[in-house]
């Protein structure tokens, strides 16, 4: 099994066991004897460095790689997530999908080290309450879901994200459409002449430009949680609340290693920026509608960060399927998937049909 060379260890000063970072106490806490020991964490408000994207795409120096602490990695054969954890922990099941098909993962080259992270703010006790409440609000979920889903297997995981900044300038051209109305005459089915207002559109050429700064465009680098699910618990306050990376923050926590590399993430971010610029330019086009919008854009001052964000993950099995619920460890936002009760759905559809029939019958009686 691959190990990244140790630079820092976090032993309990009382019993010598491996201490774990406790966000609530802002200290390293021994899970065995409860001893609390301070850590020389970076000061509040310490500046988080942005890296030039063009330079980084050419080369990332080795001294910016690795975790600065002893870690082991395993890869799940089911969901393909790569999890990184303390060497004293024995991984038996994947924290993302619950699969036991884990194999050692050997690095060809150490990953780019994150330089900042968001701490866990939502404790596990509150997470369980959030999950139970979420189950209770799933109207079409089976009644047995709350008792059969394992709410006590919630895992706190730091997920990898890339953030991208860029100053964008866009020039656009389009055809602006202005609506007007004309009176149209026609003959109805009874042979009578009628008139109606018909909408027409006058097209005129238009053009313009805009400048926009993209600040921390988020691109998840996780394989353990689908992007669509993560999007439902975003945003993460990476522009304001990040702390500088220190390996002590990860002591006792599981980290997912990024599998979407910097090149792919940069392209993903650019695609998002292009789509947003297209939308913003469209909003500038005068008139009632537009067509043939063409946007010519360029980007300068492109920078990036590799950050870790806190997410609670619950993978549970219902029937033959595995479902996943995720909670933003900083804000408490929750999203997930769940099984459907076809009995409830059928009864709901039947109730709607009966209600429609009753309304039609009442309306028919009033017309008599």
Phi, psi and omega in degrees: 000136183289138176231136175271131188304139184281137172241332183223135174239153185235074181275144177294130181292344182267309186245350178087357178289167181286118179281155182238145180287128179246107183299326182295323181266353181054044182201169174273129184238133179282124180287350183262309183251353177081006180294135178257130179229136182289157175236143179282073181284153177302147182294152177301139177079008178299140185292134177263125186279137171262141182252141178296125186291315183300315179297317183294323181294337177278323185192133171247118182295152183296333182286355175255016180246163178087175187256357182063019177200159182290126181219156172237152184232142173226153179242132179279127179284347181270301182259355176072010178288142175253116180252143182239133185210173180295145185295341180282345181274142175254117181274118179252328179223152179292132180289345182266317186237354179082002182289146177265002182277074180250138178230151176301142180245122181257129181280136168281321177214140182301144182289160175296130184281134174293147180251358179203162180203164169256136179280161170289126176252335182266115182287161183297330179297320178287328180299317180298322177295319179298319181294316179297319178295322179296317176302315184296335180270000178276096187299318184266010177278151177300148180297331183280000186299316185296328181274335184265338177280138186272090182285353180266010180247036178283131183245130175272123186226138171273121180262146180277138175225152167250144172236144184229138174245150175194143172266120185247140172235132182228134169250136182227153172228151180196174171252118179275134179253127178246122182279142170215168187234142177237150178274128180242135180255142179208166179253127183278185185292342179264007178084009180267144178279130180234167176228153178208157178269127181244131180281132174240163180230129176259129184255132179225144178290145178214161181204165179182187180207162176207157174238137181213140177256120176273118183247113179057060171291117188276134174227109178292144180244026183267144169253344182284333179236128179300144181301322182297325179286320178297323181300333182282343178250002172284162011269165168252133186285065183284345180275345187231326194247010180293149171243150179296143182296136170216133183301338178298328179298332184267354183299120180088357181248154177268140178238136172269131177279139181297141175239354169259108188283178185299321181297310181294321180294321178297321178292321177298316179296320179296320178299320178294318180296318179299316180296319180290322176296320178301317180293317181294321177294321178300326179289340179277339184296125180287168178101188182269336178203178178207166175209168177055041179286126175235129183241126176246116188233156171220156187232136178228166177058040184282122180228167181212164170222150170251117186233162174246136179238148184273130178220133171269132184237131175238119174249122181227154181251131175227116187070232181259002185248153176253134181239158184229135174238136180233144181232130175295116184289356180253321184251339182089001177299139186229144178205157179178183178241155182208159177288161180249142175265108181292336175295314178296319180297316180297317180295323179294315178299317179297319180295321179295317180298316179298318179298319179296318180298318180296317180297317179297319180295318179295317179297322179294322179293324179292332182282344181282000000 
